[in-house]
Coordinates of C-alpha atoms in Angstrom, one line a residue:
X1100 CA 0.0 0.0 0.0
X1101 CA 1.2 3.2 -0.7
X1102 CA 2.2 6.4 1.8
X1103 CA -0.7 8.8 2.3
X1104 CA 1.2 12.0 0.9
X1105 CA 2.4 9.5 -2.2
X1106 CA -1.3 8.9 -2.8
X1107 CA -3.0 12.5 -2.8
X1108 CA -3.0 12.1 -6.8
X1109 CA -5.2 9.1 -6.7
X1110 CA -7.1 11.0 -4.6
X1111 CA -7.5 14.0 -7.0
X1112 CA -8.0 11.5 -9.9
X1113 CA -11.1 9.8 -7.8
X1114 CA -12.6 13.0 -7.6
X1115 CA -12.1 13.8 -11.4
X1116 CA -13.1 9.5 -11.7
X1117 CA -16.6 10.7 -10.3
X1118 CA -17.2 13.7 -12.1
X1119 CA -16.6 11.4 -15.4
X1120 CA -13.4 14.3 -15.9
X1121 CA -10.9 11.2 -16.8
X1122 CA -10.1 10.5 -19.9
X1123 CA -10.3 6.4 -21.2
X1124 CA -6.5 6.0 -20.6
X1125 CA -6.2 7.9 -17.2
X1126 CA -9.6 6.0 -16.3
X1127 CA -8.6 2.5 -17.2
X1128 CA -5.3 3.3 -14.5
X1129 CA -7.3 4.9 -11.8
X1130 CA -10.4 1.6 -11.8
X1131 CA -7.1 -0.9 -12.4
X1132 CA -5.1 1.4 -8.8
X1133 CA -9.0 1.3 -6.9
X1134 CA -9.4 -2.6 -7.2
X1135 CA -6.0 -3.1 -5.5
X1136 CA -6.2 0.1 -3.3
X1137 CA -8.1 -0.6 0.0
X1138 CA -7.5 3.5 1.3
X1139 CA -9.5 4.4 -2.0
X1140 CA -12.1 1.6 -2.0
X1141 CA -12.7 3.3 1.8
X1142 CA -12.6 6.9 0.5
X1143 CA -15.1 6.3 -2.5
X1144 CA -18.5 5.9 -0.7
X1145 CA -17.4 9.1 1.6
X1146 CA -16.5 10.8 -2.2
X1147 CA -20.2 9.9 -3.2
X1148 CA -21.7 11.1 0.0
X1149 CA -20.1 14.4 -0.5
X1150 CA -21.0 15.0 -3.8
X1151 CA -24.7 13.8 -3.6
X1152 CA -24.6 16.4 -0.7
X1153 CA -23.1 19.2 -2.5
X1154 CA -25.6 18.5 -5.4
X1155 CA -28.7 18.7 -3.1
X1156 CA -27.4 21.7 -1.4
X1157 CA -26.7 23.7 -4.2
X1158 CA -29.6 25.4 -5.8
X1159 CA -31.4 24.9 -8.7
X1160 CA -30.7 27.6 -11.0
X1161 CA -33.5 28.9 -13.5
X1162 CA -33.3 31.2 -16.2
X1163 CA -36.0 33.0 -17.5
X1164 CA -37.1 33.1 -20.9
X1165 CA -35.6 36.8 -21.4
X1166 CA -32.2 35.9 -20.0
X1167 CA -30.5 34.6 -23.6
X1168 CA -31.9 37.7 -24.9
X1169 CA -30.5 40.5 -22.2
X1170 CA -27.0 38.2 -22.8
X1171 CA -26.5 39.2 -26.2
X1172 CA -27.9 42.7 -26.0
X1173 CA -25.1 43.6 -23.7
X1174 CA -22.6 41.6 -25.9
X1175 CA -23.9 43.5 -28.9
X1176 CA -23.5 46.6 -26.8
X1177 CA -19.6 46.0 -25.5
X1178 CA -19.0 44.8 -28.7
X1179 CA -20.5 48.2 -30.3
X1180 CA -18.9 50.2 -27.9
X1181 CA -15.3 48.9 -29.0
X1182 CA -16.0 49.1 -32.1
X1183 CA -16.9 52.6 -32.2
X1184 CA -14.3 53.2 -29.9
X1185 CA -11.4 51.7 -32.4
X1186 CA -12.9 53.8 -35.0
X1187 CA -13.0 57.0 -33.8
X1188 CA -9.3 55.9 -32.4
X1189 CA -8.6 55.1 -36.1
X1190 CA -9.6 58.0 -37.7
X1191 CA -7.6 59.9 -35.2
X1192 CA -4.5 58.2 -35.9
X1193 CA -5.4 58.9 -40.4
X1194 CA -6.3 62.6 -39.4
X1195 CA -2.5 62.6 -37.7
X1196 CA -0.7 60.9 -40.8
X1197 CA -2.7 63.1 -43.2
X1198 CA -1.7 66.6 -41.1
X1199 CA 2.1 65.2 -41.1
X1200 CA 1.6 64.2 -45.1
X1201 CA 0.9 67.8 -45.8
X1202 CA 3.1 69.3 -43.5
X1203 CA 5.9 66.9 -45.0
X1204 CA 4.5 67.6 -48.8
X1205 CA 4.5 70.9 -48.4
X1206 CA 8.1 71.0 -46.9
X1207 CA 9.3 68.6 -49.7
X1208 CA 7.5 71.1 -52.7
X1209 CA 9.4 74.3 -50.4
X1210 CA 12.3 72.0 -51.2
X1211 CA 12.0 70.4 -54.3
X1212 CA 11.3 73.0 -56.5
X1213 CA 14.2 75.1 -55.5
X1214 CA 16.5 71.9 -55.7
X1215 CA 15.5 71.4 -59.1
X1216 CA 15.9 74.6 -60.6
X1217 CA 18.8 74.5 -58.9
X1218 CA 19.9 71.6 -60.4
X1219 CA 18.9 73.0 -63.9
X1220 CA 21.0 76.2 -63.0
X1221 CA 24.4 73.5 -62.1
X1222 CA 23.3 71.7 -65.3
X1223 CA 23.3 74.9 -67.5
X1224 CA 26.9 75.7 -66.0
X1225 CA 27.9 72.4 -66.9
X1226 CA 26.6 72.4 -70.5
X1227 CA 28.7 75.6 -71.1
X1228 CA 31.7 74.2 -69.7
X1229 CA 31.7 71.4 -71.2
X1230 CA 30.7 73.4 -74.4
X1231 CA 33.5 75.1 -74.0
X1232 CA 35.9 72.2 -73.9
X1233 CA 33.8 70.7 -77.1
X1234 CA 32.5 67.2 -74.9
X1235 CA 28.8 68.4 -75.4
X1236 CA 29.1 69.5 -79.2
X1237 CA 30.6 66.2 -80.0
X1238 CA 27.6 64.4 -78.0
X1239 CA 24.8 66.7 -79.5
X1240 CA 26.6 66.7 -83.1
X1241 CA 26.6 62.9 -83.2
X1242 CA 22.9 62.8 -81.5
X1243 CA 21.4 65.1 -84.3
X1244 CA 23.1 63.3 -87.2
X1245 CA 21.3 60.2 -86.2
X1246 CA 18.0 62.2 -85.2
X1247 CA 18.3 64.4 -88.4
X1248 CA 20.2 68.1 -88.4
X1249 CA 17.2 70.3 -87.3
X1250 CA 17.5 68.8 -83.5
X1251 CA 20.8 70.6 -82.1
X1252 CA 19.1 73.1 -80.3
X1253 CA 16.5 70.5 -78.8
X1254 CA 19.2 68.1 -78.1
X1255 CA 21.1 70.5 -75.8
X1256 CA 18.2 71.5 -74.2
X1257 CA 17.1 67.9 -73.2
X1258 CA 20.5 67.3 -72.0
X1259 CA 20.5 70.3 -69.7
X1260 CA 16.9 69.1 -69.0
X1261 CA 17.8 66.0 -67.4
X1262 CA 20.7 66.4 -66.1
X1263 CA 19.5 69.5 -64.2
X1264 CA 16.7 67.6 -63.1
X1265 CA 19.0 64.5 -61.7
X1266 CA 20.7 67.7 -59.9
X1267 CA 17.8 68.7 -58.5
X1268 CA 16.7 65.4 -57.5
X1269 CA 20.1 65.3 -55.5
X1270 CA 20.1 68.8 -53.9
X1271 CA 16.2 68.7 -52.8
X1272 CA 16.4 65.8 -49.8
X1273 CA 19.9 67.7 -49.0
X1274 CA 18.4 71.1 -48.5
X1275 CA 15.6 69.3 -46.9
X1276 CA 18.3 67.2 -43.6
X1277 CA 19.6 70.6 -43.8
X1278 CA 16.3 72.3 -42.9
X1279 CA 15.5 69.7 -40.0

């Protein structure tokens, strides 16, 4: 037989045993421990007692007809209330992304715009220095013999174009750190 403290999980497993909480494995080892077990053969009618005691002193409890009803009204009304709680949390958080969108887009334009022209500015500089050393009439004379003679002057411009604007595009978020 085994020591009393040893044997307080058999007597938490006849409990469970009774209420039908066992599962068929855990069941099948607590009836095969009761039929050799004399201290939980003894224990087992005072078990029953107990519960058919508990179950006659505990009261019957009735619910009316109206009480599934009042449950989900007051589920539907939590369940409202968060809802209309994350959305008025949600639309706070788009109207703060929005104001910092235009703040930023504004700031980036006040930026930009000066960055690229700029840029164009640099590129014109360029396009006369290089002019000057013959690297851009070489590229725009060989460009308009393929594209036809009339294109020189559009040529140039579309090179000063382009590269003014990859200027731009490189002084604008540099003006911009500099301003934060």
């Amino acid at each position: 037989m085994t020591q009393p403290n040893e044997h307080s999980q058999w007597d938490d497993a006849l409990q469970d045993w009774l209420d039908g909480e066992l599962n068929d494995a855990d069941s099948a080892a607590f009836e095969a421990h009761l039929t050799g077990c004399g201290l939980c053969q003894r224990n087992l009618p005072e078990f029953e007692e107990l519960d058919e005691a508990l179950i006659e002193a505990a009261p019957q409890l009735q619910l009316d007809a109206a009480f599934d009803q009042n449950l989900f009204a007051q589920i539907d009304a939590i369940d409202e209330g968060k809802r209309l709680e994350a959305r008025r949390r949600l639309e706070q958080e788009w109207q703060q992304q929005m104001q910092s969108l235009r703040r930023n887009w504004r700031r980036t334009l006040a930026f930009v715009i000066p960055g690229v022209i700029g840029g164009i500015v640099l590129a014109m500089a360029l396009v006369s220095w290089l002019d000057s050393s013959g690297i851009t009439s070489n590229l725009v004379a060989q460009g308009a013999a393929e594209l036809g003679g009339r294109s020189i002057d559009y040529l140039r411009l579309g090179i000063t174009a382009v590269v003014g604007a990859a200027f731009g595009m490189l002084v604008a978020p540099w003006l911009a750190r500099l301003a934060d």
